[in-house]
Coordinates of C-alpha atoms and ligand atoms in Angstrom, one line a residue:
X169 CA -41.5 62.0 41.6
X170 CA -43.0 60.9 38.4
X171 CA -44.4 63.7 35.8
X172 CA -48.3 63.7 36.2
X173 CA -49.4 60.8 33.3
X174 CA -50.3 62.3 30.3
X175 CA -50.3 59.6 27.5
X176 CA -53.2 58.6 25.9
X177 CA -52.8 55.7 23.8
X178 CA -49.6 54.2 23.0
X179 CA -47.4 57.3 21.7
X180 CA -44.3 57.0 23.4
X181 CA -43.6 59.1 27.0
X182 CA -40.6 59.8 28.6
X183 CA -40.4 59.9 32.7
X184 CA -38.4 61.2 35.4
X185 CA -35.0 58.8 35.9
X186 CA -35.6 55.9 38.6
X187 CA -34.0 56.5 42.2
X188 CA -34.1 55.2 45.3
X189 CA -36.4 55.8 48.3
X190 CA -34.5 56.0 51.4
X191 CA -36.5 56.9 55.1
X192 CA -39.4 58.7 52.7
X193 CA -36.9 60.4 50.6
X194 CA -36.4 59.8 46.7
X195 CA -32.0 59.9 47.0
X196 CA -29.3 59.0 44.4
X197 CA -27.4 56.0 44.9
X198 CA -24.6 57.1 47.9
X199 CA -21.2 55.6 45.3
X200 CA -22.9 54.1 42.4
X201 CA -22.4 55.8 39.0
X202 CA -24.2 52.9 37.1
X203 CA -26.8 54.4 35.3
X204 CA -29.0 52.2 32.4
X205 CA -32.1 53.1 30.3
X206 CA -35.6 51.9 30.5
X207 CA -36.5 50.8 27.6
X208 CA -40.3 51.1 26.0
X209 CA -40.4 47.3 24.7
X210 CA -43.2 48.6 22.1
X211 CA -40.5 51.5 20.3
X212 CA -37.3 50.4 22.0
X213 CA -36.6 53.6 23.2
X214 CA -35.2 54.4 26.7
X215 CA -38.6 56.1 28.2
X216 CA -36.3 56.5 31.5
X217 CA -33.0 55.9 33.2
X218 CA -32.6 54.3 36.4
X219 CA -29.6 55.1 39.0
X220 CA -28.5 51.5 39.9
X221 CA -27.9 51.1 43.3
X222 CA -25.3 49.1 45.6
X223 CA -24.1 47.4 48.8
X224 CA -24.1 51.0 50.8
X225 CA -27.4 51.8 49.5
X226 CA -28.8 48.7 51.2
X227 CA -27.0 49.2 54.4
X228 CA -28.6 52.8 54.4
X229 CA -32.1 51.4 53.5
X230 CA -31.3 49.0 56.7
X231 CA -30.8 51.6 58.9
X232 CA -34.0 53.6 57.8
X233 CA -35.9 50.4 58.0
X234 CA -34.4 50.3 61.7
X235 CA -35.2 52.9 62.7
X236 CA -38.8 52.9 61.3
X237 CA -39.6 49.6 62.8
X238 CA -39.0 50.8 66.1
X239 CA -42.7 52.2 66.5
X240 CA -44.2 50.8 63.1
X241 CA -43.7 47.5 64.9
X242 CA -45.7 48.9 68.0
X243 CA -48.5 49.7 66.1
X244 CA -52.0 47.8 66.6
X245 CA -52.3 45.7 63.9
X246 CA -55.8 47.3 63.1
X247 CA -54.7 50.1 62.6
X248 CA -51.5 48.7 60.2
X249 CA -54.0 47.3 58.0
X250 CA -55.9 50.9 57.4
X251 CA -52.8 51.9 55.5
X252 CA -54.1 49.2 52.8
X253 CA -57.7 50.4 53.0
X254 CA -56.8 53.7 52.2
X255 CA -53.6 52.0 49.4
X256 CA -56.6 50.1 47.7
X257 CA -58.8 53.5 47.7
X258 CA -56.0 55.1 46.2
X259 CA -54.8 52.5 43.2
X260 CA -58.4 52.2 42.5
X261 CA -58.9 56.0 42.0
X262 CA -55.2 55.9 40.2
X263 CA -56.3 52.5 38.2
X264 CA -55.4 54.1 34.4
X265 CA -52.1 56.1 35.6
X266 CA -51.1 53.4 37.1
X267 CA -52.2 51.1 33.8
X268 CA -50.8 53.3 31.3
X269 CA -47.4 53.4 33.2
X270 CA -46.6 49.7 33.4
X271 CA -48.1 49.5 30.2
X272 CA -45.1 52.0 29.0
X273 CA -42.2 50.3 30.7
X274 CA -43.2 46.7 30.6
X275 CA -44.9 46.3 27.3
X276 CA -47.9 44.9 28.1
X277 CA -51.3 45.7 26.4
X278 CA -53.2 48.3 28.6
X279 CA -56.1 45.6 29.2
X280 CA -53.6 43.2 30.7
X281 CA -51.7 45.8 33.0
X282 CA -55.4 46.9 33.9
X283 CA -55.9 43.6 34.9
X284 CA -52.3 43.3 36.5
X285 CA -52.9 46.1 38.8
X286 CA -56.7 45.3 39.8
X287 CA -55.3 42.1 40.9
X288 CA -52.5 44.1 42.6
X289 CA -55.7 45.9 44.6
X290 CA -57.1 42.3 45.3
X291 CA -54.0 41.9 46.9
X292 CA -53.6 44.7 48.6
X293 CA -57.3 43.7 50.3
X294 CA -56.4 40.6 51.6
X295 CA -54.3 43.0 54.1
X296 CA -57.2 44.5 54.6
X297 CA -58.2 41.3 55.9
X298 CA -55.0 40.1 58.0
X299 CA -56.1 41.8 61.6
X300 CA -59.6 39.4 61.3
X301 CA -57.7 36.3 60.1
X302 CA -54.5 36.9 61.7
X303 CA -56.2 37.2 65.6
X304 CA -53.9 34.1 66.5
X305 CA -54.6 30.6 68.4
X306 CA -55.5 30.3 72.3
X307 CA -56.5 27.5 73.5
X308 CA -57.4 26.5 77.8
X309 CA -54.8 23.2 78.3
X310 CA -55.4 22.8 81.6
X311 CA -57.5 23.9 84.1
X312 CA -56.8 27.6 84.1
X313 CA -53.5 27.5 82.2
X314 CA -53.9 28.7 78.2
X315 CA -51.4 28.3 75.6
X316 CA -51.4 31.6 73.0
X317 CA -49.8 31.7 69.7
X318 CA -48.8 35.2 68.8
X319 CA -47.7 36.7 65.8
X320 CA -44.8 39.1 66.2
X321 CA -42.8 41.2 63.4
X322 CA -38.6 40.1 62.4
X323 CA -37.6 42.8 61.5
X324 CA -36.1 44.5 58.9
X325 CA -37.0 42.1 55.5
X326 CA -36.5 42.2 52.3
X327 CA -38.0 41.2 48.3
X328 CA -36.7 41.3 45.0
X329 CA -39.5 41.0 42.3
X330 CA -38.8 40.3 38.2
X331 CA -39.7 42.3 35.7
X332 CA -43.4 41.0 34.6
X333 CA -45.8 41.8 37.1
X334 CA -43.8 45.3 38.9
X335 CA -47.5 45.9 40.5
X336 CA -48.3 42.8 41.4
X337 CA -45.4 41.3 42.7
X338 CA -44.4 43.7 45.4
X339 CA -48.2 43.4 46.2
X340 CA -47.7 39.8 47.0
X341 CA -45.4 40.5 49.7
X342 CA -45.9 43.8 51.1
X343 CA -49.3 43.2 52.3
X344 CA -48.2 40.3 54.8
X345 CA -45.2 41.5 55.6
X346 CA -46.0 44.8 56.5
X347 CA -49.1 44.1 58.2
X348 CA -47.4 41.6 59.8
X349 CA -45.4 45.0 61.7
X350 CA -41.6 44.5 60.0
X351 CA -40.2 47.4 58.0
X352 CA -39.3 46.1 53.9
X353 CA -37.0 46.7 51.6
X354 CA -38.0 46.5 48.0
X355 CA -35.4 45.8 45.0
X356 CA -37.7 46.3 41.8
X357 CA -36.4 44.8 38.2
X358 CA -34.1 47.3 36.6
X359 CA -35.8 46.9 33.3
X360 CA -39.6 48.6 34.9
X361 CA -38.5 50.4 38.3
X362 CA -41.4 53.0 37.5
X363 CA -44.2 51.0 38.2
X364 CA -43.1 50.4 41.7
X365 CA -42.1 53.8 42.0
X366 CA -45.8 54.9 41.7
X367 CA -46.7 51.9 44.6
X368 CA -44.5 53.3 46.3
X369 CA -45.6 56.9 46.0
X370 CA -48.9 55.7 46.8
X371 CA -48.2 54.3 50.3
X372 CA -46.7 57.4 51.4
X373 CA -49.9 59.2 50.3
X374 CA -52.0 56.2 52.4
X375 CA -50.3 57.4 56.0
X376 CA -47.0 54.7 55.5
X377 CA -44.7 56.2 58.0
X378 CA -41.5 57.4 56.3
X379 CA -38.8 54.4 56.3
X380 CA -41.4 51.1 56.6
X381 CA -41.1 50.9 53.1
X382 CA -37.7 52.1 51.6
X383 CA -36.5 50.8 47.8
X384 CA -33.1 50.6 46.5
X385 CA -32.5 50.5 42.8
X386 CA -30.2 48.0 40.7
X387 CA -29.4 44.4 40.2
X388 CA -27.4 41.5 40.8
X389 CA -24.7 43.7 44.0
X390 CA -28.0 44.8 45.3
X391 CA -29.7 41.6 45.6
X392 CA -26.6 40.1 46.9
X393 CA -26.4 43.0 49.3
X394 CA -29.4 41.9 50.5
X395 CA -29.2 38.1 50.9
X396 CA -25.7 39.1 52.7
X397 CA -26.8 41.7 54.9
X398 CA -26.6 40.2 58.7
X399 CA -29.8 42.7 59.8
X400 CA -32.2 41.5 57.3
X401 CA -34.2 38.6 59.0
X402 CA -36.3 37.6 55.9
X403 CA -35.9 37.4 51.7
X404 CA -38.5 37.2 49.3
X405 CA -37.7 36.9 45.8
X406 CA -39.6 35.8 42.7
X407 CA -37.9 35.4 39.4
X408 CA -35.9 32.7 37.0
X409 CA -34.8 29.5 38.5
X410 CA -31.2 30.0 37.8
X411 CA -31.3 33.3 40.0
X412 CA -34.0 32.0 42.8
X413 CA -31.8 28.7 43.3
X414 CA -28.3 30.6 43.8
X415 CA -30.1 33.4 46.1
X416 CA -32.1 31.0 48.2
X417 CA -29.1 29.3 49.0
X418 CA -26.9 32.6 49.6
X419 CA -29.8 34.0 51.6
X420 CA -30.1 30.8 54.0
X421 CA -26.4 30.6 53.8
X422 CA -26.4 33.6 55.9
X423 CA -29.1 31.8 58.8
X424 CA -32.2 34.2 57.1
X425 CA -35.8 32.7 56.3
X426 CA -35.9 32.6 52.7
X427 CA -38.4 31.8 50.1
X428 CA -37.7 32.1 46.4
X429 CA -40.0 31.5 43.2
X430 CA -38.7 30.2 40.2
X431 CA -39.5 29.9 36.6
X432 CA -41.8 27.6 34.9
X433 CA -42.8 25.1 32.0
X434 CA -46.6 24.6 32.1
X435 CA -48.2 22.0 30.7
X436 CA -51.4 21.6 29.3
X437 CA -53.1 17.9 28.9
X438 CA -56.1 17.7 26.4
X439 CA -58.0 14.7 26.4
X440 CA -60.6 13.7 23.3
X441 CA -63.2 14.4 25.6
X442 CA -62.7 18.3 26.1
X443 CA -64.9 20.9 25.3
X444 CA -63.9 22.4 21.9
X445 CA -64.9 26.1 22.9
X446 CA -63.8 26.3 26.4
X447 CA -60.3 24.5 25.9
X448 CA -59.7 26.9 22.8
X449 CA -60.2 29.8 24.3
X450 CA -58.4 29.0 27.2
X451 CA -55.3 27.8 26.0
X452 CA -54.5 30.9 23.4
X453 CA -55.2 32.8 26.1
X454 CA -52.9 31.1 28.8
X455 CA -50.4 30.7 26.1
X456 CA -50.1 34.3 24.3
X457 CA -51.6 36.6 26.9
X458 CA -48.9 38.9 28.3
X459 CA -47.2 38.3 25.2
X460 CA -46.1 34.5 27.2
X461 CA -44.5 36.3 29.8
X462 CA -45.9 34.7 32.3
X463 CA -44.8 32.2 35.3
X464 CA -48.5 30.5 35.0
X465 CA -48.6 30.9 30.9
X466 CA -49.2 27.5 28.9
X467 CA -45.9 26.1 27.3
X468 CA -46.9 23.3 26.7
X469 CA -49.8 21.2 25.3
X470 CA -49.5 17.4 25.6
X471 CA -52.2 15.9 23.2
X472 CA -53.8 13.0 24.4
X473 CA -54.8 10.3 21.7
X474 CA -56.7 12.2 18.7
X475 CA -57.5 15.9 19.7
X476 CA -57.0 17.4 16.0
X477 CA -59.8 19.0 16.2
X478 CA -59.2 20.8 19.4
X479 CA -55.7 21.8 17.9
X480 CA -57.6 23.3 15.0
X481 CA -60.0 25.2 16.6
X482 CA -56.9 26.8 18.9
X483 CA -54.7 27.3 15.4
X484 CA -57.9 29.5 14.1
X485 CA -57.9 31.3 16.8
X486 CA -54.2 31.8 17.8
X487 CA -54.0 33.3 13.7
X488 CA -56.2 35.5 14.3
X489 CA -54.8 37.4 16.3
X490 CA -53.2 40.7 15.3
X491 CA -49.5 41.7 16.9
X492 CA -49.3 45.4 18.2
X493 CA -53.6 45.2 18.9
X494 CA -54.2 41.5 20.9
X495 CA -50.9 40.7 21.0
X496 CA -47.4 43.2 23.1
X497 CA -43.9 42.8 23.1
X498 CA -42.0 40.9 24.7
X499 CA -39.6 42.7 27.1
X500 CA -36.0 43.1 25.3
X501 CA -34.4 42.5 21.7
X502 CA -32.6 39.9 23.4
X503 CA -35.8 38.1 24.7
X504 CA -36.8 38.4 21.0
X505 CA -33.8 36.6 19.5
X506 CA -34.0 33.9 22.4
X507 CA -37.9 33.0 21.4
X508 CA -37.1 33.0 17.8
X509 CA -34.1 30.5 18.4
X510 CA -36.4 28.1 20.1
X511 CA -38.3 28.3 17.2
X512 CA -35.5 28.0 15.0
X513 CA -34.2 25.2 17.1
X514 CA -37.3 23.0 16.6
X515 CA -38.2 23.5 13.5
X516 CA -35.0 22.6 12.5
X517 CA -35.5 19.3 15.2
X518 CA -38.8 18.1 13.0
X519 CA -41.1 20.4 14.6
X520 CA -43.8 21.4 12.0
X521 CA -44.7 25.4 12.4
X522 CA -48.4 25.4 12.7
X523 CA -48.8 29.2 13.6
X524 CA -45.7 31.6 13.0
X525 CA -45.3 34.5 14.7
X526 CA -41.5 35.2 13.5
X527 CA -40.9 38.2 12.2
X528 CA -43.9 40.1 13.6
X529 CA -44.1 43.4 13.3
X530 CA -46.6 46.5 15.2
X531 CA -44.7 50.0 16.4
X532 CA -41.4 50.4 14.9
X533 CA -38.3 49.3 17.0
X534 CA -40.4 47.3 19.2
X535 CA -39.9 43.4 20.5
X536 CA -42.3 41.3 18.5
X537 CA -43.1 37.9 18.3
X538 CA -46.4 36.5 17.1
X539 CA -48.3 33.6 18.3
X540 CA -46.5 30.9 17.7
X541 CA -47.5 26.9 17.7
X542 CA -45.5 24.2 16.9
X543 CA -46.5 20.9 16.2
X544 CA -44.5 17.3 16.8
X545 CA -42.7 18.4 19.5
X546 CA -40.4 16.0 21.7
X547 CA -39.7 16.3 25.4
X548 CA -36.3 16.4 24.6
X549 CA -36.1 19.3 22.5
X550 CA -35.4 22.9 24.1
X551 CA -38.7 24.0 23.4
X552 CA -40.4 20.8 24.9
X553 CA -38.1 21.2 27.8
X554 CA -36.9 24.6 28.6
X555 CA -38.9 28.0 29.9
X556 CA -39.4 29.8 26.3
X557 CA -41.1 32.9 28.6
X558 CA -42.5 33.7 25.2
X559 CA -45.7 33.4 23.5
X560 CA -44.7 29.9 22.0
X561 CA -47.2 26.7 22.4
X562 CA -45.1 23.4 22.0
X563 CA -47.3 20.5 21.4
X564 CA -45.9 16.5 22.5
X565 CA -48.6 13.7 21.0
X566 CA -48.7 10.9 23.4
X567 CA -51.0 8.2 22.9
X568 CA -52.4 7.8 26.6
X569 CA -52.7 9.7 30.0
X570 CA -50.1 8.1 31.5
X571 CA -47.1 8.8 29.1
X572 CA -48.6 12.5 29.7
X573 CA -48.1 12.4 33.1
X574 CA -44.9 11.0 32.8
X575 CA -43.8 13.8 30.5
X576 CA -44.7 16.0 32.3
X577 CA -43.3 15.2 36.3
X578 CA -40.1 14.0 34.4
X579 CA -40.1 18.0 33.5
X580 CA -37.6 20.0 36.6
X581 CA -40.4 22.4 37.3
X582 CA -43.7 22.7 39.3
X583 CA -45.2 25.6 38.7
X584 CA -49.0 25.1 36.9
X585 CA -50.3 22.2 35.5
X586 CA -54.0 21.7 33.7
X587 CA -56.5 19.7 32.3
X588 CA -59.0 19.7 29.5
X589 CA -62.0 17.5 30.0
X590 CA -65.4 16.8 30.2
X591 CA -64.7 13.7 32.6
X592 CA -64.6 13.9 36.3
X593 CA -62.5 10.9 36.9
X594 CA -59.4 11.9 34.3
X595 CA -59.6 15.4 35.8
X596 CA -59.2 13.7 39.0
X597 CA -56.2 10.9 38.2
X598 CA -54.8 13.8 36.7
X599 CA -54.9 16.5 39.9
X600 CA -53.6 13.4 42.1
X601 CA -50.6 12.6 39.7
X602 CA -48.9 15.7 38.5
X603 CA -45.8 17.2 40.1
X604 CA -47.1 20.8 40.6
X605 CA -47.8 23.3 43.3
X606 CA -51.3 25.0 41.1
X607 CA -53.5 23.2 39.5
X608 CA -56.4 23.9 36.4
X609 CA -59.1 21.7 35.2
X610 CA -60.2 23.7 32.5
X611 CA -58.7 26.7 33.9
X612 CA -55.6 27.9 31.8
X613 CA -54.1 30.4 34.1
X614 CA -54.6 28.7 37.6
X615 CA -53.5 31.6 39.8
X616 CA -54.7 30.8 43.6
X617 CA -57.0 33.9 44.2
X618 CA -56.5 35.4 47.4
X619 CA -57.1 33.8 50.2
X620 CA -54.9 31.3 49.0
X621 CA -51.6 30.6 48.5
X622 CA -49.6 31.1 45.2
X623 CA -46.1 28.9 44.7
X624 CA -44.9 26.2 42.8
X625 CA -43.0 22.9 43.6
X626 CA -39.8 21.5 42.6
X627 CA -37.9 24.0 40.4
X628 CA -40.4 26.1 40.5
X629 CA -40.3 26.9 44.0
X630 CA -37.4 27.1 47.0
X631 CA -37.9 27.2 50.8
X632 CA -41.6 26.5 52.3
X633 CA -45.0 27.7 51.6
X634 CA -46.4 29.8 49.3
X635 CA -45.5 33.5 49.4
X636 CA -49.1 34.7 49.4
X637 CA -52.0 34.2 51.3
X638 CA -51.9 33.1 55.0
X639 CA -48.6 31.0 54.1
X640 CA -47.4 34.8 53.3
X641 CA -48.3 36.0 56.8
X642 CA -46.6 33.2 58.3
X643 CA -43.0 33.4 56.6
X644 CA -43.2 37.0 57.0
X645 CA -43.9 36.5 60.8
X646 CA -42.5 34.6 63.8
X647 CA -44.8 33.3 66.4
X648 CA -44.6 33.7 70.0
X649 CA -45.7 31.0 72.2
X650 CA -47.2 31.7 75.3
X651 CA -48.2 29.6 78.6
X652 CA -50.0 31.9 80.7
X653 CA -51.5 30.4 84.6
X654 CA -54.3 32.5 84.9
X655 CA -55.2 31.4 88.7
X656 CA -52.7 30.2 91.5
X657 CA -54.9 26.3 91.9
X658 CA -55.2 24.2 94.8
X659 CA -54.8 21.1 92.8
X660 CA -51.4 20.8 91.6
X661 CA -50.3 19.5 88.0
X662 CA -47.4 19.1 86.0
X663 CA -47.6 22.2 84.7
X664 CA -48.0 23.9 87.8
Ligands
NAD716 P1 -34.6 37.4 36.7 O1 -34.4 36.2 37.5 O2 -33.7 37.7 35.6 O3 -34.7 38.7 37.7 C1 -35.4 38.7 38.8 C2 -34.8 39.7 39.8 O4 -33.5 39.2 40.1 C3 -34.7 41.1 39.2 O5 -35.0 42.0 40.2 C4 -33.2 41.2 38.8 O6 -32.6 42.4 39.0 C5 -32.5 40.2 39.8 N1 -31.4 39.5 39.2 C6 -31.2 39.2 37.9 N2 -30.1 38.4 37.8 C7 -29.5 38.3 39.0 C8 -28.4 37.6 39.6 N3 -27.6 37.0 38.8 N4 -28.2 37.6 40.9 C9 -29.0 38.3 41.7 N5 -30.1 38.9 41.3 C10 -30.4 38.9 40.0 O7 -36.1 37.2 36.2 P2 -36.9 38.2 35.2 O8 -36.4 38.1 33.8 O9 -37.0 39.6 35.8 O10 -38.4 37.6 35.3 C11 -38.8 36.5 34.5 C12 -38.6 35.2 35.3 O11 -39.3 35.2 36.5 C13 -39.2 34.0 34.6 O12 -38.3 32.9 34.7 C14 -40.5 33.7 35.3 O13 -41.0 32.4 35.2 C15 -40.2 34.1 36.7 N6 -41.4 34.4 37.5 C16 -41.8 33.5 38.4 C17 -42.9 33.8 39.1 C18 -43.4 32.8 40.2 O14 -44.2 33.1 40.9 N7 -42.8 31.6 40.2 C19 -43.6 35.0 38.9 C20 -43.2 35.9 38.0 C21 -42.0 35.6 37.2

């Protein structure tokens, strides 16, 4: 479906236009004429087009999925799981295709889409994993009776992933829910379809039987499609607040299981105490890497007492670096205008521009914004406040711990909160106090590794659990209860 990769370096590539994959067929949209480019965020030129789907594309990806779950759902789970040994084999061997490609449509430096798509494969193993973990609960509760917990498929289900992690995202879902037996259909972001494309590819090539795993192409009528749809038993989405809210709420509108990720506003508290090094390091890199276009990225660092000379040490090194080499895009030229107003915004509120990455410039007719870190910021402001989704560091002085846990749970979202410090005991108070699903001490980027679950709290987060992890397996899967008398008993009981 997708030319053989042949780019080396970042010269721009065109590919094959994005369509949907319907019962192991790549198809055009059945009505839709809505057709939109894919745009390289490093030369702003469409790379691609992608077919946007619509309602009857969903209702044909429902049928396929139907019909596929039939026996997919039959299937020991053993042998479900193989189709991720031999997926993790194959994104391994396919590690700089699949790189380079995500690298094209999303933007990001080829060390961080590497890195997106390795964890993808860690991912991907944790399926691997599912038929040992996921054996289910027995337990004798009387004399010869046992009570059984089993794990048993819904259905047809359904995710919707954003545009910043199209590897990883899917991979946070699939896994569970397919092991789990159901049949899934995938909505990728419009902006980087290819990525998933390839995934998707790839499963077929790793013995997926044709219609388990069926995508449909487009945007806000296919997602709604979805939510609405009275066959699909279960929604994933991950994505903004403003979207995850409205959807949770039209998913479980319509009596499905849903659980939807939001957006975020990390903060960061640095304490006198922290190591200089370590708390440098790791907050340019929470705070810039992936250009800020991250859910778990720093926005915010709330400075404890006197830490100048941790802020200094993180100015050097946030300088330093060089837009276009250690620094990508971000996604769109609206993106671009909507960092550099925050920027705007609080300089012109008192802010004081310690680093300025405004008008940053690599490749031609890219998205660029530099590093940016700006001093004497208030909660109140937009940029002390609001998702930026950019690689802007806002810092708030406070002059104790406890007006920087305030700021920070009086803050709508719960996505990632740290910690910089050498002291056991403020690392603790702080871990116990803050109003967020992941937690860092001295950790920028706190992403749960697999086996454990990744989701936020509050705004950050809506419906129950995490969606990866054994939480995953659980929302993707109902469980059966039961109450088996394995011996007809003289002596009678209540449960006899
Ligand atoms: P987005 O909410 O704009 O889009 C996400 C998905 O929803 C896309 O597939 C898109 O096509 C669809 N969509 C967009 N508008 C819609 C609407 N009005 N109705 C129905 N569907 C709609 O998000 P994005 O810009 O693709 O991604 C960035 C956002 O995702 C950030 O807010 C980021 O924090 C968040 N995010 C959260 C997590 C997490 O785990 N909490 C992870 C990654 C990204």
């Amino acid at each position: 479906m997708i030319p053989k990769f042949t780019a080396k370096g970042y010269e721009f590539t065109e590919f094959a236009t994005a369509r949907n994959y319907i019962a192991g067929e790549w198809c055009d949209p059945l009505t839709s004429k809505d057709v939109q480019d894919v745009l390289n965020p490093r030369h702003g030129k469409a790379m691609s087009k992608v077919k946007m789907g619509g309602k009857d594309d969903v209702d044909a990806a429902v049928r396929a999925g139907e019909a596929a779950f039939k026996d997919w759902s039959q299937w020991p789970i053993r042998d479900r799981a193989q189709v991720f040994y031999k997926l993790k084999t194959l994104m391994e061997a396919n590690l700089e295709e699949l790189s380079w490609l995500l690298s094209h449509e999303n933007g990001k430096l080829f060390g961080e889409s590497k890195a997106e798509v390795e964890k993808g494969i860690e991912c991907a193993e944790y399926g691997c994993s599912l038929p040992n973990v996921g054996a289910g609960e027995k337990l004798e509760v009387s004399r010869g009776v046992t009570c059984e917990v089993v794990y048993n498929a819904l259905g047809v289900v359904a995710g919707v992933v954003p545009f910043n992690f199209p590897n990883m995202v899917p991979l946070w879902m699939l896994p569970q829910a397919l092991v789990g037996g159901n049949a899934f259909i995938l909505k990728p972001s419009e902006r980087v379809p290819l990525s998933t494309m390839r995934l998707v590819e790839l499963f077929g090539e790793a013995g997926l039987p044709k219609g388990v795993l069926n995508l449909v192409q487009g945007g806000q009528p296919v997602v709604e499609a979805l939510c609405d749809h009275p066959r699909i038993k279960a929604f994933g989405f991950v994505g903004s607040t403003k979207v995850a809210k409205a959807v949770y709420g039209r998913a479980s509108s319509h009596g499905k299981r849903a659980l939807c990720l939001g957006g975020a506003k990390n903060h960061l508290i640095v304490v006198p105490d922290a190591d200089v090094a370590v708390t440098a390091d790791n907050v340019v890199a929470s705070f810039m890497g992936c250009a800020g276009q991250r859910c778990m990225a720093a926005s915010v660092l709330i400075a404890v007492g006197n830490v100048d000379h941790i802020i200094q040490a993180i100015v050097e090194r946030a300088a330093k670096l060089v837009v276009g080499k250690d620094v990508g895009p971000v996604t769109t030229e609206a993106a671009r205008k909507r960092i550099q107003g925050y920027i705007d915004g609080a300089e012109k509120a008192g802010a004081k521009v310690l680093v300025d990455g405004r008008g940053a410039k690599a490749d031609a007719g890219g998205y660029w914004v530099g590093p940016t870190i700006l001093d004497n910021v208030t909660p109140e402001m937009p940029a002390g406040c609001e998702e930026i989704f950019g690689p802007v560091l806002s810092i708030i002085r406070v002059p104790n711990l406890e007006r920087a846990i305030e700021i920070e749970n009086a803050n709508p979202y719960g996505n990632a909160s740290c910690i910089y410090t050498t002291s056991g005991d403020v690392a603790r108070r702080v871990m116990e106090s803050v109003e967020a699903g992941m937690c860092g001490v001295n950790v920028g980027v706190p992403v749960p590794r697999e086996p454990f679950g990744f989701g936020g709290w509050n705004d950050s987060g809506f419906g129950a659990g995490n969606i990866t992890g054994w939480d995953g397996y659980r929302f993707w899967t109902r469980q059966r209860k039961v109450t088996t008398k394995w011996s007809l008993q003289k002596d009678q009981n209540w449960m006899s």
